[in-house]
CSV table of C-alpha atoms and ligand atoms in Angstrom, one decimal:
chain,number,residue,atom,x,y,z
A,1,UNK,CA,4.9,-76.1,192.2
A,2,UNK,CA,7.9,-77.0,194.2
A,3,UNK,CA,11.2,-74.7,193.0
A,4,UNK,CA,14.3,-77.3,192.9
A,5,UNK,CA,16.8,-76.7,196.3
A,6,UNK,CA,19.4,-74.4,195.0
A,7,UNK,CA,23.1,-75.0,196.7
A,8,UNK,CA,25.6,-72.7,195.3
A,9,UNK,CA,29.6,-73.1,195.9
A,10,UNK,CA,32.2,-71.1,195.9
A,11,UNK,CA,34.8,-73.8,195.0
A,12,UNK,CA,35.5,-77.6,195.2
A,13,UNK,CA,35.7,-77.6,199.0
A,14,UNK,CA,32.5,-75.9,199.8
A,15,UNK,CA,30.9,-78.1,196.6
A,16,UNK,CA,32.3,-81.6,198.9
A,17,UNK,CA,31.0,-79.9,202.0
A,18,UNK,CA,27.5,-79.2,200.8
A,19,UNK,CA,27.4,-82.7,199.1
A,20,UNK,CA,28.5,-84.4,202.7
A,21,UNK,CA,26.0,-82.9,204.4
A,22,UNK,CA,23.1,-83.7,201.7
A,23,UNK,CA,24.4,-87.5,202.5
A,24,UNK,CA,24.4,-87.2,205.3
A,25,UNK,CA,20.9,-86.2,206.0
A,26,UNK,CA,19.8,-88.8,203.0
A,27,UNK,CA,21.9,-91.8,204.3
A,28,UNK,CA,20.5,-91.1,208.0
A,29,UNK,CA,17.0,-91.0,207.0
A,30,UNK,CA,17.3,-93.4,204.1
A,31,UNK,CA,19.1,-96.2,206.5
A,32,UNK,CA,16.2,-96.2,209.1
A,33,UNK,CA,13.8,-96.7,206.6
A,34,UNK,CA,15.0,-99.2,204.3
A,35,UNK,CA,16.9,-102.3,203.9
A,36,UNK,CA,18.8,-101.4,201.3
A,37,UNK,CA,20.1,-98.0,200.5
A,38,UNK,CA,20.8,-97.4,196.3
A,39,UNK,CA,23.0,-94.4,195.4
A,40,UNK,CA,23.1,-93.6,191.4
A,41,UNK,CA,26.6,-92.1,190.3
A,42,UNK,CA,27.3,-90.1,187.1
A,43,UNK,CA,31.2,-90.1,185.4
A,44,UNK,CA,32.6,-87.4,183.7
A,45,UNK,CA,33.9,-84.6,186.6
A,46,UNK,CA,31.7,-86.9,189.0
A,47,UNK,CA,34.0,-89.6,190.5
A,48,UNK,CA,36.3,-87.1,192.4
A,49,UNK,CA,34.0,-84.7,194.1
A,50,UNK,CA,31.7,-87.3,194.7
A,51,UNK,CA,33.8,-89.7,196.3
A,52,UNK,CA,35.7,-87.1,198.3
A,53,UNK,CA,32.3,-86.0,199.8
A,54,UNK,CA,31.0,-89.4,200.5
A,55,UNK,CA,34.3,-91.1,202.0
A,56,UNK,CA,33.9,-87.8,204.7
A,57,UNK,CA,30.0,-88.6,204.9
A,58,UNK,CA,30.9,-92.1,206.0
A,59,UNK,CA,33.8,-91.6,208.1
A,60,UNK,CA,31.3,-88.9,209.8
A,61,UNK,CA,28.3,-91.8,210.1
A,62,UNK,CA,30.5,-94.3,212.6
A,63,UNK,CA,28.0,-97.0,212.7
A,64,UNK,CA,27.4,-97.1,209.0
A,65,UNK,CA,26.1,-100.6,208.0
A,66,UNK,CA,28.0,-101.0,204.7
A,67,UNK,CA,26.4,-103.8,203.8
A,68,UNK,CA,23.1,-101.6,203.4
A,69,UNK,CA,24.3,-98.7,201.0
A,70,UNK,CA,24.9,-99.7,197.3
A,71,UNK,CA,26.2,-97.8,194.7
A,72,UNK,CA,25.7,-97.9,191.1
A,73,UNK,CA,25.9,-96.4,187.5
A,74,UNK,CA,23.6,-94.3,186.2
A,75,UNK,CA,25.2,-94.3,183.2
A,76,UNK,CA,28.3,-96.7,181.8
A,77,UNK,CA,30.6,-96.5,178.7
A,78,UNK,CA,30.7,-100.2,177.2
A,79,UNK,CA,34.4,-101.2,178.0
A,80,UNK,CA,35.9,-103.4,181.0
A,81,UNK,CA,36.2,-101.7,184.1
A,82,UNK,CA,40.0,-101.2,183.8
A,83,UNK,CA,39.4,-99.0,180.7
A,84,UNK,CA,40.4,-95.4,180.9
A,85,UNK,CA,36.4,-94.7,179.8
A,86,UNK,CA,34.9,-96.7,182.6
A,87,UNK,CA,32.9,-94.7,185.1
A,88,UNK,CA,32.9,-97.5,187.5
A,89,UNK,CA,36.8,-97.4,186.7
A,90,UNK,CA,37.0,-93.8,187.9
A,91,UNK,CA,35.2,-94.7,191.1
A,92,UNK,CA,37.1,-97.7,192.1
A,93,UNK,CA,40.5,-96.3,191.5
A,94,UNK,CA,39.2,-93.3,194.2
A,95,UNK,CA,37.6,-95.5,196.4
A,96,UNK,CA,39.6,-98.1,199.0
A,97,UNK,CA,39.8,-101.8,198.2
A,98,UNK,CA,37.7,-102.6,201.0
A,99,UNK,CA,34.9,-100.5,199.9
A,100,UNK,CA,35.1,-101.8,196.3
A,101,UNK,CA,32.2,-104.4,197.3
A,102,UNK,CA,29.3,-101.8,198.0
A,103,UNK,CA,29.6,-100.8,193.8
A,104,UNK,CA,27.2,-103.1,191.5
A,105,UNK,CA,29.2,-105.8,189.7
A,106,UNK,CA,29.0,-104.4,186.1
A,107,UNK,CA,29.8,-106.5,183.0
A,108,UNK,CA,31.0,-105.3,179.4
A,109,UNK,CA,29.6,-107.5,176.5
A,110,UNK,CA,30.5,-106.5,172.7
A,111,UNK,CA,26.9,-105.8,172.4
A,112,UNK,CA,25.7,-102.9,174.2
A,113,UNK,CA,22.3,-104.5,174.6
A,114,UNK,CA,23.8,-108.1,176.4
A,115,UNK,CA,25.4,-105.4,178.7
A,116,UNK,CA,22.3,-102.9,179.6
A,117,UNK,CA,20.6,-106.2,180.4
A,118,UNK,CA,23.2,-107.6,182.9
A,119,UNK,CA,23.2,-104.4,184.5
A,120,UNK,CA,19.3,-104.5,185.0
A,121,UNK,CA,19.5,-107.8,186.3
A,122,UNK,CA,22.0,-106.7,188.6
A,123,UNK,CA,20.6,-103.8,189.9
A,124,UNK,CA,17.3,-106.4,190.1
A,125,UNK,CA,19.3,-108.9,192.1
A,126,UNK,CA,21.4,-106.6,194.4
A,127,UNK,CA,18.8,-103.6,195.0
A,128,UNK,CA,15.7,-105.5,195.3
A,129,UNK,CA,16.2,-109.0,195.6
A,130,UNK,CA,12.7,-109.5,196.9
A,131,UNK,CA,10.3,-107.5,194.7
A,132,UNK,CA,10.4,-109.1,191.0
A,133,UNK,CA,7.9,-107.5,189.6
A,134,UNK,CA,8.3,-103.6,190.4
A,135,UNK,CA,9.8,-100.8,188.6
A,136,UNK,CA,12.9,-99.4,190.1
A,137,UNK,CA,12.9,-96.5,192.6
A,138,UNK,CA,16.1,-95.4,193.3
A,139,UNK,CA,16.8,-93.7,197.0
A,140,UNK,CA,19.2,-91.1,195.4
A,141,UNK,CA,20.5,-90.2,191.5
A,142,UNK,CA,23.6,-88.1,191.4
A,143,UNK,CA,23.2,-86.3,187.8
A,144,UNK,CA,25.7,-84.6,185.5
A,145,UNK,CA,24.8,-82.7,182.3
A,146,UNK,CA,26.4,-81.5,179.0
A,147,UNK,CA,26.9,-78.2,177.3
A,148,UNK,CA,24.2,-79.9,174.9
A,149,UNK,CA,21.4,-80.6,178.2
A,150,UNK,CA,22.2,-84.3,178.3
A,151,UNK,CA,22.0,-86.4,181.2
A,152,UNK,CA,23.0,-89.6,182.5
A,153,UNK,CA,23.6,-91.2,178.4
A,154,UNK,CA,20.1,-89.6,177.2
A,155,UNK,CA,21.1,-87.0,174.7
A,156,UNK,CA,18.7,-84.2,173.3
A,157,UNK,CA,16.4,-85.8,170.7
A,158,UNK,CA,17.4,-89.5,171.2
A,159,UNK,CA,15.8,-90.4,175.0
A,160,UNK,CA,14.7,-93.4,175.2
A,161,UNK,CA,11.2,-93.2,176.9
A,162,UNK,CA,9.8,-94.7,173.8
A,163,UNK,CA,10.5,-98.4,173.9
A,164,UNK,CA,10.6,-98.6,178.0
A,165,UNK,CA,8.9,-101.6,179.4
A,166,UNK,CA,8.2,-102.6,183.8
A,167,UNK,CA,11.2,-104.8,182.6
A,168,UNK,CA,13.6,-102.5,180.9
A,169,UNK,CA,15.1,-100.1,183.5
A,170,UNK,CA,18.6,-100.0,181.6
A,171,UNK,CA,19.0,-99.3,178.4
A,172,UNK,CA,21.7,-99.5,175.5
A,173,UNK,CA,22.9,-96.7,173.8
A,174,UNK,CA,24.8,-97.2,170.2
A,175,UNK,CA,25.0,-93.4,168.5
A,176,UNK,CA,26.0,-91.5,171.8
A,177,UNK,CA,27.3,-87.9,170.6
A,178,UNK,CA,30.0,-88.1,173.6
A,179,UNK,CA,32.6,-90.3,172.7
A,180,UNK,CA,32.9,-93.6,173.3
A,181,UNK,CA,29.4,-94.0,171.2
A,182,UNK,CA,28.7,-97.5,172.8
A,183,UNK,CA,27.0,-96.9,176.6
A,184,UNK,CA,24.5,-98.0,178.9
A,185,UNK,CA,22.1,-95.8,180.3
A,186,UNK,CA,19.0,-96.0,182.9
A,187,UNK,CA,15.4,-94.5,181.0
A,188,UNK,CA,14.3,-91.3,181.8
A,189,UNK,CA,11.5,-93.2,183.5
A,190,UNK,CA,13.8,-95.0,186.2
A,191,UNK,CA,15.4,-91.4,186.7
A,192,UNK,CA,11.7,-89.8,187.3
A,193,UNK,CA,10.9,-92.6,189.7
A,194,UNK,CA,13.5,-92.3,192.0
A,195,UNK,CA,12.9,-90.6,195.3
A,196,UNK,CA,15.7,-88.3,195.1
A,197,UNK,CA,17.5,-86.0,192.0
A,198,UNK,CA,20.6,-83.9,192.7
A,199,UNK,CA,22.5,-82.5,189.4
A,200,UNK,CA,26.2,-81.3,190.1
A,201,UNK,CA,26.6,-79.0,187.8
A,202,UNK,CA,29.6,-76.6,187.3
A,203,UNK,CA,31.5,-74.4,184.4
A,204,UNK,CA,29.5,-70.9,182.9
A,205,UNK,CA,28.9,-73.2,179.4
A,206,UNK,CA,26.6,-75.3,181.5
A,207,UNK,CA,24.4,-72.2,182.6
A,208,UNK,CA,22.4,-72.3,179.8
A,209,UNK,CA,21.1,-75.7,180.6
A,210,UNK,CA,20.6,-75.1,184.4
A,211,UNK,CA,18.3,-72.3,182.7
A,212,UNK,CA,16.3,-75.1,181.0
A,213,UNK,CA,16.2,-77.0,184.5
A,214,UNK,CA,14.7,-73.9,186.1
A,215,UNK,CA,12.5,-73.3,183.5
A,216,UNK,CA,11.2,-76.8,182.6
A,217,UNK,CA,12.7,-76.6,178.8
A,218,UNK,CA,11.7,-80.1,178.3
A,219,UNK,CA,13.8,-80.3,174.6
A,220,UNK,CA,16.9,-80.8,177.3
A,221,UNK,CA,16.5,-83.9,178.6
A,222,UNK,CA,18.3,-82.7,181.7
A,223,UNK,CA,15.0,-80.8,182.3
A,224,UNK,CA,12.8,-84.4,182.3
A,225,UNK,CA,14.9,-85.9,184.8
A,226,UNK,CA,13.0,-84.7,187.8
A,227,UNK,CA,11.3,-87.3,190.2
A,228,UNK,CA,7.7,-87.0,190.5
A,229,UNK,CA,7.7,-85.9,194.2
A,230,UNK,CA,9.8,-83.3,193.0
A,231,UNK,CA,12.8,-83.5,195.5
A,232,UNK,CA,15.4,-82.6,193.1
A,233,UNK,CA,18.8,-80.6,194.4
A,234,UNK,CA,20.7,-78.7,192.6
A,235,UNK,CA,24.5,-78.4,193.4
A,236,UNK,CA,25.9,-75.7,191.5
A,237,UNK,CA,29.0,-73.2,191.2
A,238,UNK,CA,28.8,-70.0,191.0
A,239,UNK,CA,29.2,-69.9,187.2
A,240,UNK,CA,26.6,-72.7,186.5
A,241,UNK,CA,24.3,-70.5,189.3
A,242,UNK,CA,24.4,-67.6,186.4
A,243,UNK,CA,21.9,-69.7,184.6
A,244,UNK,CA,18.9,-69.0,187.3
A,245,UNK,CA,16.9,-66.2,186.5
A,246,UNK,CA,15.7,-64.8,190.4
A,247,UNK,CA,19.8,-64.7,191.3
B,301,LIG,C1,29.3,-89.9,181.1
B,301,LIG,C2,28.6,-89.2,182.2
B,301,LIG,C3,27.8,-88.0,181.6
B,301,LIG,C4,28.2,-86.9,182.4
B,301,LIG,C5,28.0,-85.6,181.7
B,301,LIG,C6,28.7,-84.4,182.4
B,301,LIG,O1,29.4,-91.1,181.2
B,301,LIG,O2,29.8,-89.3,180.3
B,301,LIG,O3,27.9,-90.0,183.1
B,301,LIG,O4,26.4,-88.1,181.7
B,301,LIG,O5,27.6,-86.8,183.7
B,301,LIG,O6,28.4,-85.7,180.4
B,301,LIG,O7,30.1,-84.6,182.3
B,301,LIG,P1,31.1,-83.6,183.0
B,301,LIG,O8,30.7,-83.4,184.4
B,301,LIG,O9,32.4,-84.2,182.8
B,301,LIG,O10,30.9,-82.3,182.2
């Protein structure tokens, strides 16, 4: 059995530099062999570090074909993209206008369900416009976690992997213990079928839970979200870092 790749930082600049030069290696590989490149982006601490680290990734990659690399949400508070709350919010105000484009269009409808659907059929329509039929597989998913082993909006006891369809890829969260309660969230299935995991994961209250990573303590649902072909990364401080055992 495959042990995740550990990366431990001293502090935020050695985090950036070990995430540019994860997509850096990704977004070579991943641009020879696809059309289109899909990156999945958490929100909470997210936005800064990972848009520092990919704006040096691209400036690095000259002849980047923009028009090949989308990002989206993994997970999205319902509220316009102006709100304070918005994860996509967070990542355009850190991104340049021009760059704006290469996010997913996201749209906020009072009922969290109307919005988990238009984001599915927007990641359908933008990500892979020409397969109808399949189930997503993401090239990369960019994971936070809480003190409590969430990740992306599936919190302990309440994952949705129940009701998950081929069609249902997105899905709406109403009772989510981190405020604001009302969110979309991909399944726990869509994270396990994407090619590429990598949790950023910082702070000594999060040890615990890189503890249930190592040790497959499926009650966190952080633990689950591993792809089958088992390439997951972990990016870590050295606080976080405390949490595996063989260190
Ligand atoms: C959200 C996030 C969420 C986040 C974790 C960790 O919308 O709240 O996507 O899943 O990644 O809660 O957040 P921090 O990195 O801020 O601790």
């Amino acid at each position: 059995e495959m042990k995740p790749e550990v990366n431990v930082s001293a502090d935020e600049t050695e985090l950036v530099a070990q995430l540019r030069r994860y997509l850096n290696e990704k977004l070579t590989y991943l641009l020879e062999q696809n059309g289109i490149v899909s990156i999945g982006v958490s929100g909470g601490s997210m936005p800064k570090v990972f848009t520092k680290a990919f704006l040096e990734t691209t400036e690095e990659l000259k002849n980047l074909n923009w028009k090949r690399i989308r990002i989206f949400m993994v997970d999205e508070r319902n509220v316009e993209k102006d709100d304070d709350d918005s994860n996509l919010g967070a990542y355009l105000k850190l991104f340049p206008q021009e760059l704006h484009e290469i996010f997913i269009p996201f749209t906020c409808y009072r009922d969290a369900r109307h919005t988990a659907h238009g984001y599915e059929m927007n990641l359908r329509k933008y990500l892979f416009p020409e397969q109808n039929g399949t189930f997503a597989r993401f090239d990369v998913v960019f994971l936070g976690v809480g003190p409590d082993g969430h990740t992306a909006s599936l919190f302990p006891g309440k994952e949705r992997l129940d009701k998950v369809t081929e069609l249902h890829w997105v899905a709406a969260i109403n009772d989510s213990p981190k405020p604001p309660a009302s969110r979309i969230t991909l399944t726990m299935q869509c994270l396990q079928n994407a090619k590429n995991v990598a949790f950023i994961i910082t702070g000594i209250q999060k040890a615990e839970i890189v503890r249930g990573i190592w040790n497959r303590e499926l009650r966190y649902p952080a633990a689950q979200a591993r792809p089958y072909n088992e390439k997951l990364t972990l990016f870590l401080d050295e606080e976080a870092a405390k949490g595996i055992p063989e260190r």
